[in-house]
PDB file of C-alpha atoms in Angstrom:
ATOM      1  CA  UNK A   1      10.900  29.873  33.233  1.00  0.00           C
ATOM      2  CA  UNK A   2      12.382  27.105  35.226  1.00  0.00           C
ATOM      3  CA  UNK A   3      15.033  25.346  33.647  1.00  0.00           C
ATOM      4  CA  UNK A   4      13.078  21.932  33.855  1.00  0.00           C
ATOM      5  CA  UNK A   5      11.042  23.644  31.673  1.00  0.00           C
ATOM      6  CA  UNK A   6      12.728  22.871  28.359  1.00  0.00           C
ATOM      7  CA  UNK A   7      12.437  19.255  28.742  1.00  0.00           C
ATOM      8  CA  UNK A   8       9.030  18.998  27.383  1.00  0.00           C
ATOM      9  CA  UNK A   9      10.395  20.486  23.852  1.00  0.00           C
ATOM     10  CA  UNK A  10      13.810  18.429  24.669  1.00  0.00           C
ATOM     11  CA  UNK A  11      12.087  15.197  24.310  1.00  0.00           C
ATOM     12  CA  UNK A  12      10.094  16.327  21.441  1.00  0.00           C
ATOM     13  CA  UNK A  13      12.476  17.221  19.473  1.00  0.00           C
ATOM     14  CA  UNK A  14      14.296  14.239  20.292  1.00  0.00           C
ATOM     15  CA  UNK A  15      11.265  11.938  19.242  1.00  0.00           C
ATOM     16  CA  UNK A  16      11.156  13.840  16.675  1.00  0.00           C
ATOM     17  CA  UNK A  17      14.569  13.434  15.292  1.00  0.00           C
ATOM     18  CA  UNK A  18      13.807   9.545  15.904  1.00  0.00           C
ATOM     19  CA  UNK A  19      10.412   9.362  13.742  1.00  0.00           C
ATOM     20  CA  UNK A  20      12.569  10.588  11.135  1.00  0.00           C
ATOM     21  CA  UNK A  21      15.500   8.400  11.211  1.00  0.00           C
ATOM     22  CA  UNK A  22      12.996   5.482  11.665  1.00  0.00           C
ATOM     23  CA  UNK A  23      11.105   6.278   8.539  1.00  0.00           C
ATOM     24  CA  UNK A  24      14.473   6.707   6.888  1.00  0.00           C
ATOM     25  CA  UNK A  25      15.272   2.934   8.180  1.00  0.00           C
ATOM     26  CA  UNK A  26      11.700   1.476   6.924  1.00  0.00           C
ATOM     27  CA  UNK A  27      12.574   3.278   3.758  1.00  0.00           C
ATOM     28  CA  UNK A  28      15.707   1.611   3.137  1.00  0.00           C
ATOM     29  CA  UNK A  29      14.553  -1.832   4.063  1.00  0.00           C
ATOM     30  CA  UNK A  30      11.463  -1.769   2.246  1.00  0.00           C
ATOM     31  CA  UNK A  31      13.796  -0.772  -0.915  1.00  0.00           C
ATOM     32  CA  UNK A  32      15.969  -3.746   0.007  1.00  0.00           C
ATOM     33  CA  UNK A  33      13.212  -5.998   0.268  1.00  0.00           C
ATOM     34  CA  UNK A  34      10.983  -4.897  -2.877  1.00  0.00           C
ATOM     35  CA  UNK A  35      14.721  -5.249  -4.905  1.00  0.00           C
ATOM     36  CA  UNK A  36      16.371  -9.074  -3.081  1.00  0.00           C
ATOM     37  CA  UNK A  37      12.672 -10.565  -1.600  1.00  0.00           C
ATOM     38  CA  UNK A  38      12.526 -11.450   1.767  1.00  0.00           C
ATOM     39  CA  UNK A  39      14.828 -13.842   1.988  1.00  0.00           C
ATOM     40  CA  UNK A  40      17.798 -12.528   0.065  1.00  0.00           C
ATOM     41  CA  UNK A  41      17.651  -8.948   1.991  1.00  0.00           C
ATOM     42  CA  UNK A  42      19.534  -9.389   5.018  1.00  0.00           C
ATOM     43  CA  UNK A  43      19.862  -6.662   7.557  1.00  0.00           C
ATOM     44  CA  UNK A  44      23.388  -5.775   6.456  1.00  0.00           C
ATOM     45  CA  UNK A  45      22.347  -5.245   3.214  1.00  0.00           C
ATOM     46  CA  UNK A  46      19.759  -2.499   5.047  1.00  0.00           C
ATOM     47  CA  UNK A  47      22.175  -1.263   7.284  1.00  0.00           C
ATOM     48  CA  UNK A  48      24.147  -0.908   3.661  1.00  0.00           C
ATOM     49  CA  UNK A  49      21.667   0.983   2.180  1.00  0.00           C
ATOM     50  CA  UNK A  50      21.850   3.509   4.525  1.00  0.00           C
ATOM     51  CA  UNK A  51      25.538   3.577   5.163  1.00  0.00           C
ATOM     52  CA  UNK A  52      25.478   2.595   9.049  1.00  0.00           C
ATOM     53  CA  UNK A  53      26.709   0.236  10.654  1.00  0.00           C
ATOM     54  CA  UNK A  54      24.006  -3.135  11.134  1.00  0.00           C
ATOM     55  CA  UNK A  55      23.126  -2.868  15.136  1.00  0.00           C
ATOM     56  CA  UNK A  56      22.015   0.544  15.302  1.00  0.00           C
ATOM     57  CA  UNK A  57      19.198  -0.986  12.931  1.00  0.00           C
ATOM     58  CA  UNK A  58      18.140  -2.608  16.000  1.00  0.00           C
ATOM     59  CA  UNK A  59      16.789   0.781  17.710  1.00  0.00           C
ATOM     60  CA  UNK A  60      14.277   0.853  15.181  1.00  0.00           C
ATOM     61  CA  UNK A  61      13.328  -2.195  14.852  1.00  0.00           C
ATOM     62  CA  UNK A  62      13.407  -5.616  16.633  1.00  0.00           C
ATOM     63  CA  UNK A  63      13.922  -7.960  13.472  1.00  0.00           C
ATOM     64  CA  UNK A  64      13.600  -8.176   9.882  1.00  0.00           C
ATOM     65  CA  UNK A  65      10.144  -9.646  10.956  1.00  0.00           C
ATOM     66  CA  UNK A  66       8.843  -6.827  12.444  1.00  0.00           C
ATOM     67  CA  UNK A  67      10.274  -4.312  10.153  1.00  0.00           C
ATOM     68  CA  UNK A  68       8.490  -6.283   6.890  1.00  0.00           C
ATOM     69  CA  UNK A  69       4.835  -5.874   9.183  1.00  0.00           C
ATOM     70  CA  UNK A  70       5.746  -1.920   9.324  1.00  0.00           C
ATOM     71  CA  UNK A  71       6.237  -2.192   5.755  1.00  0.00           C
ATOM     72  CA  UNK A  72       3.325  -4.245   4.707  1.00  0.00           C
ATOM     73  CA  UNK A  73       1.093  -1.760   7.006  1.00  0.00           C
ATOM     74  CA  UNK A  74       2.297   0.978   5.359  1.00  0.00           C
ATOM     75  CA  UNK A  75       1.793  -0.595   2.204  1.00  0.00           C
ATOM     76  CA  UNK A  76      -2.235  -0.959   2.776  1.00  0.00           C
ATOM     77  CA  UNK A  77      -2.802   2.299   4.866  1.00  0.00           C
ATOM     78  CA  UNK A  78      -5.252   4.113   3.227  1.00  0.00           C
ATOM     79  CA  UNK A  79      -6.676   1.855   0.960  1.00  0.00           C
ATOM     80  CA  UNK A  80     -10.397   1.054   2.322  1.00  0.00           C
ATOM     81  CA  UNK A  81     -10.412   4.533   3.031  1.00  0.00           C
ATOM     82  CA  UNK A  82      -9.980   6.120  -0.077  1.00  0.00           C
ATOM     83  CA  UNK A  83     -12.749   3.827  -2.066  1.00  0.00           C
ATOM     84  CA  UNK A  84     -14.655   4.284   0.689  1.00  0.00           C
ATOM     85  CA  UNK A  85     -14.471   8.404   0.136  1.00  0.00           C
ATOM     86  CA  UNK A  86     -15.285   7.452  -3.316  1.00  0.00           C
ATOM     87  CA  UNK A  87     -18.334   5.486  -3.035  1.00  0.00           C
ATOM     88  CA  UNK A  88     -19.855   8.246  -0.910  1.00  0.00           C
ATOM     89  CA  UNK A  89     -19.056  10.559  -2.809  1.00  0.00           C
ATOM     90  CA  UNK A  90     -21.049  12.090  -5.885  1.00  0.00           C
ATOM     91  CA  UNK A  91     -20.869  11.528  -9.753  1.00  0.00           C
ATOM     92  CA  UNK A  92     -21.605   9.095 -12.525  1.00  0.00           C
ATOM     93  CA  UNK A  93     -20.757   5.280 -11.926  1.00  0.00           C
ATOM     94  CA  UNK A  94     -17.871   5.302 -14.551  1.00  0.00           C
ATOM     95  CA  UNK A  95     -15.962   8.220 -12.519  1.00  0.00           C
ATOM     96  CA  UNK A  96     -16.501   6.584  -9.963  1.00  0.00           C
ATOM     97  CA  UNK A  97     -14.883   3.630 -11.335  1.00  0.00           C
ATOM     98  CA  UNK A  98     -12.102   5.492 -12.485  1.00  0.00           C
ATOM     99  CA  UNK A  99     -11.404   7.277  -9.498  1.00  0.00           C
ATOM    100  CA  UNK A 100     -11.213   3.858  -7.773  1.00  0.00           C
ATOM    101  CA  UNK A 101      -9.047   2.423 -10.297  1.00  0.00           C
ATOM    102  CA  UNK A 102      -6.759   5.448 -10.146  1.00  0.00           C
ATOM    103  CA  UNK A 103      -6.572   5.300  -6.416  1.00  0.00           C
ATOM    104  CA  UNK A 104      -5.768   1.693  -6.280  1.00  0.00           C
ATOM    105  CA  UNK A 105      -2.473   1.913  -8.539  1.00  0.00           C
ATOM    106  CA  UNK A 106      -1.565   5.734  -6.876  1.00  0.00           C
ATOM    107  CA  UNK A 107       0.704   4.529  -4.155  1.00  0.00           C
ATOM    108  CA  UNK A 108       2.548   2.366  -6.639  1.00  0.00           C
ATOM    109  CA  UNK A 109       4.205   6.158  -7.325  1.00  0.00           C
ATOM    110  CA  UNK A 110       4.053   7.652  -4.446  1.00  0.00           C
ATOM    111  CA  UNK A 111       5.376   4.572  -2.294  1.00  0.00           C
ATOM    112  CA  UNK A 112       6.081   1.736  -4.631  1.00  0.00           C
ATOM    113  CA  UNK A 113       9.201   0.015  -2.774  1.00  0.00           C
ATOM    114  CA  UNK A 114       6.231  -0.536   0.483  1.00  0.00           C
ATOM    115  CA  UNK A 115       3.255  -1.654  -2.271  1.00  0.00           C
ATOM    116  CA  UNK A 116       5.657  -4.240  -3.986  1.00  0.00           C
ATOM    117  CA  UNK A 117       7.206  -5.440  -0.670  1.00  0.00           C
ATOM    118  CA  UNK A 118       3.667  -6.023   0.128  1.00  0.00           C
ATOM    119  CA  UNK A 119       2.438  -7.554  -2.661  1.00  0.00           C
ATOM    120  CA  UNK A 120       5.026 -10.129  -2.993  1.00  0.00           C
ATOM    121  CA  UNK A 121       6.602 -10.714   0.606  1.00  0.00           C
ATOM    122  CA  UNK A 122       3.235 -10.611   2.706  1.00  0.00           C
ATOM    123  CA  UNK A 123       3.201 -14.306   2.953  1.00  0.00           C
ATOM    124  CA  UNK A 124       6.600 -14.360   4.957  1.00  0.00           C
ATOM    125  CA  UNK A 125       4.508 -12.698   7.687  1.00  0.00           C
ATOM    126  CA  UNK A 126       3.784 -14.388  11.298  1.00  0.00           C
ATOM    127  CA  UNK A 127       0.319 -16.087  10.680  1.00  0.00           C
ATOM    128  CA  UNK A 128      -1.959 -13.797  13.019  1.00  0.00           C
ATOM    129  CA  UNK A 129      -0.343 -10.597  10.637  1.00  0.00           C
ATOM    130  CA  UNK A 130      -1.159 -12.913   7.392  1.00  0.00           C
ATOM    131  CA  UNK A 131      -4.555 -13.618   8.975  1.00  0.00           C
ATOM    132  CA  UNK A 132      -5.104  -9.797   9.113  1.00  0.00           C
ATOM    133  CA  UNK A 133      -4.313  -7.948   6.520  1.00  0.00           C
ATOM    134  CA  UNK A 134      -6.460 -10.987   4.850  1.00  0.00           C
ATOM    135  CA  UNK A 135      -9.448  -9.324   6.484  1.00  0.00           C
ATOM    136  CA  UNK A 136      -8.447  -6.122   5.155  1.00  0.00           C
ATOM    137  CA  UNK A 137      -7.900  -7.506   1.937  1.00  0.00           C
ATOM    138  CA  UNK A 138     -11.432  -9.181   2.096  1.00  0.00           C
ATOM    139  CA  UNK A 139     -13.275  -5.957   3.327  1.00  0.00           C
ATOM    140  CA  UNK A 140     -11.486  -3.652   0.379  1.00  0.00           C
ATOM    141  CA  UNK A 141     -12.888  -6.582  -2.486  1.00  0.00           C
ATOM    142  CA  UNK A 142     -16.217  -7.002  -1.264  1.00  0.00           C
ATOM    143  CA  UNK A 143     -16.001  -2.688  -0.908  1.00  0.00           C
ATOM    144  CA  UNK A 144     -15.448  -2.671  -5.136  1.00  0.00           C
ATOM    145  CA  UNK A 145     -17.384  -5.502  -5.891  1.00  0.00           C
ATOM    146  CA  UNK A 146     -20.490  -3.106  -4.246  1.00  0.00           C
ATOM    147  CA  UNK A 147     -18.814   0.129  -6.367  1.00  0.00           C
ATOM    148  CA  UNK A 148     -19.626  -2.261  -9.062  1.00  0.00           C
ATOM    149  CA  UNK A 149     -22.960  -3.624  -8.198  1.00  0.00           C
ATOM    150  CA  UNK A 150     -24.622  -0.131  -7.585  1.00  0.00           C
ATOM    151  CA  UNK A 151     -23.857   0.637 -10.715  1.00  0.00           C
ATOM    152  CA  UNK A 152     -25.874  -2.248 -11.884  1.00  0.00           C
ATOM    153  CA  UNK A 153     -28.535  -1.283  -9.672  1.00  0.00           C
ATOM    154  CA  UNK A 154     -28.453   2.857 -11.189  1.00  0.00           C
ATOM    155  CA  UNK A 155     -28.682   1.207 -14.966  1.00  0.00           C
ATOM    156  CA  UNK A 156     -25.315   1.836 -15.695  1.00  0.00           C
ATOM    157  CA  UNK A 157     -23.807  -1.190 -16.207  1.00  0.00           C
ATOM    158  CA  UNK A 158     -25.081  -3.882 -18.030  1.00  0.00           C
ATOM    159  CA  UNK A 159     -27.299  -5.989 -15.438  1.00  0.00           C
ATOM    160  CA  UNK A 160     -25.769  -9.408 -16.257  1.00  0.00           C
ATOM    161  CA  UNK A 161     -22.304  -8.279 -15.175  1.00  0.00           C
ATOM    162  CA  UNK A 162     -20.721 -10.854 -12.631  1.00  0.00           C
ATOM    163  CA  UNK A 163     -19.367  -7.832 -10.091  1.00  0.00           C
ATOM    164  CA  UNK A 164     -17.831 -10.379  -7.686  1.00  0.00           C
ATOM    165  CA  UNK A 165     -15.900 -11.715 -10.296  1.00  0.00           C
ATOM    166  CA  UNK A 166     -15.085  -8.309 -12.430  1.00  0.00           C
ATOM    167  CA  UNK A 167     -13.940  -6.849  -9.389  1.00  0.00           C
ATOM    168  CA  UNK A 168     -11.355  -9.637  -8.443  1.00  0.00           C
ATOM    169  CA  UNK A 169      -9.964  -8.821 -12.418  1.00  0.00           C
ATOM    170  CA  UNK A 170     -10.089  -5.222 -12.205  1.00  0.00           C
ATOM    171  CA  UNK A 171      -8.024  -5.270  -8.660  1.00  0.00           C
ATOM    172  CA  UNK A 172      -5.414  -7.638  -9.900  1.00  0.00           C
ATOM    173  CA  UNK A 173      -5.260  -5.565 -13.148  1.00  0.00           C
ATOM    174  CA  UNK A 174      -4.348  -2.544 -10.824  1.00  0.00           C
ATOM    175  CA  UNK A 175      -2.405  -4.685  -9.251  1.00  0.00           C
ATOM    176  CA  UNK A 176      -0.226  -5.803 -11.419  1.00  0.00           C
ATOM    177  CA  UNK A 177       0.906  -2.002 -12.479  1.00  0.00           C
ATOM    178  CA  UNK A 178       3.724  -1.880 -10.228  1.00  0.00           C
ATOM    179  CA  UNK A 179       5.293  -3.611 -13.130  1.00  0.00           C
ATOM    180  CA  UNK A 180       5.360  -0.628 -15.466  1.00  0.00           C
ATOM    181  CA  UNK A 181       3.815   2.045 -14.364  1.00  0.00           C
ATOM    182  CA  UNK A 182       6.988   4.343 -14.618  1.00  0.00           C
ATOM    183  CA  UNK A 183       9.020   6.994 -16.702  1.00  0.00           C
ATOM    184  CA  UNK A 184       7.650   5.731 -19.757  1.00  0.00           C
ATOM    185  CA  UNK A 185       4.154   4.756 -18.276  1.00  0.00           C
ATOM    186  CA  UNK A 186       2.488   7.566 -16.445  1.00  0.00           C
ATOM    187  CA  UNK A 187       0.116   6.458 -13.922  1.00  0.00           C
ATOM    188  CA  UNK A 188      -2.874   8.616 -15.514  1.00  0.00           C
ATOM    189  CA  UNK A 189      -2.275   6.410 -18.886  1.00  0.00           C
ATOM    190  CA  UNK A 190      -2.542   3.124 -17.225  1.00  0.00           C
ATOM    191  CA  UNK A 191      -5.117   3.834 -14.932  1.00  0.00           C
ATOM    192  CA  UNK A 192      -6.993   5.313 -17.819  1.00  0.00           C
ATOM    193  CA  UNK A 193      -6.232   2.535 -20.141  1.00  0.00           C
ATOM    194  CA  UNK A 194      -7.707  -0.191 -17.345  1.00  0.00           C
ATOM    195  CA  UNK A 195     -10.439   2.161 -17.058  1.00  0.00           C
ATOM    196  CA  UNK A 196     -11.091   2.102 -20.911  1.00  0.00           C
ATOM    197  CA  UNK A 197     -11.184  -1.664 -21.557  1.00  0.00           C
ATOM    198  CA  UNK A 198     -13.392  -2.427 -18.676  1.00  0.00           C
ATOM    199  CA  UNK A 199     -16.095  -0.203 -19.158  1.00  0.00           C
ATOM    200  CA  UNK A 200     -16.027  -0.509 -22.844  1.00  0.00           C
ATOM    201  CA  UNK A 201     -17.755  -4.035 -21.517  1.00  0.00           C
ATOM    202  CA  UNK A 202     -18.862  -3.168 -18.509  1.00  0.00           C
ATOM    203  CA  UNK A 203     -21.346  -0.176 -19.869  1.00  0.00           C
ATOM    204  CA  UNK A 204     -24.605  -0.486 -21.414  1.00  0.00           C
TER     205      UNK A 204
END
């Protein structure tokens, strides 16, 4: 082989190694920032986190700016997908329902430092980022609020129920577990509990 020919896995490698360090940076801000807010993180306090020195933060990222859009994206990926999966798929209305629920407040384990960041510090972003993830935001309610209404529509919830309005309360109900869903709290209680109390109206 010609010696060239180890550059290809050379520079994989090497992107490699910087995908990982990169995540490890988004990592530590988005810790910094779900604990001090936007504001009161400051890049040395990131650079802290991770026990470097503050400019090689820049090789990751341009600003604090930038690095809070990575964050917030991070925080949503998925989302519209996942109740999406669950619409389609197959089952009674209250799984359903559950599912959804379940997979709302999931990432509040499995990546709560991005969800929180989100949830709180989205409005420091530029206003064309703000303006987006409001579409995304839009597209995911009006998603549940039709979970909701063909379950009117199969008989399985009671036909008065206002779904545009239920589905704003169940959403900031799911929302609002990143406040204590944790070692006492599993995330199959509270989802479960939300579950419980909603349909207990929400069912004929």
């Amino acid at each position: 082989m010609p010696e060239g020919g180890h550059l290809p896995l050379l520079k994989k490698e090497k992107k490699t190694k910087y995908l990982r360090r990169q995540q490890e940076v988004l990592d530590a801000a988005a810790a910094v920032i779900a604990r001090k807010g936007y504001h009161g993180a400051s890049t040395t306090d990131i650079a802290g986190e991770l026990g470097v020195a503050q400019p090689s933060l820049y090789y990751y990222f341009a600003s604090k700016d930038e690095a809070l859009e990575e964050i917030c994206r991070i925080g949503t990926a998925g989302y519209l997908e996942r109740l999406q999966a669950i619409m389609d798929g197959t089952g009674a209305t209250r799984n359903k329902i559950r599912d959804a629920i379940r997979a709302h407040i999931e990432p509040v384990r499995t990546i709560p430092n991005y969800v929180k960041s989100f949830q709180r510090e989205r409005r420091y972003l530029p206003i064309e980022r703000r303006k987006e993830l409001g579409r995304l935001i839009g597209e995911y309610d009006t998603l549940f609020r039709l979970l909701l209404e063909s379950g009117v529509s199969a008989g399985d919830l009671k036909p008065d129920l206002d779904c545009e309005l239920a589905a704003l309360m169940l959403i900031t109900q799911c929302n609002a577990a990143q406040y204590y869903v944790g070692d006492d709290l599993s995330l199959a209680r509270v989802s479960a509990a939300i579950a419980d109390v909603f349909l207990a109206g929400a069912e004929l």
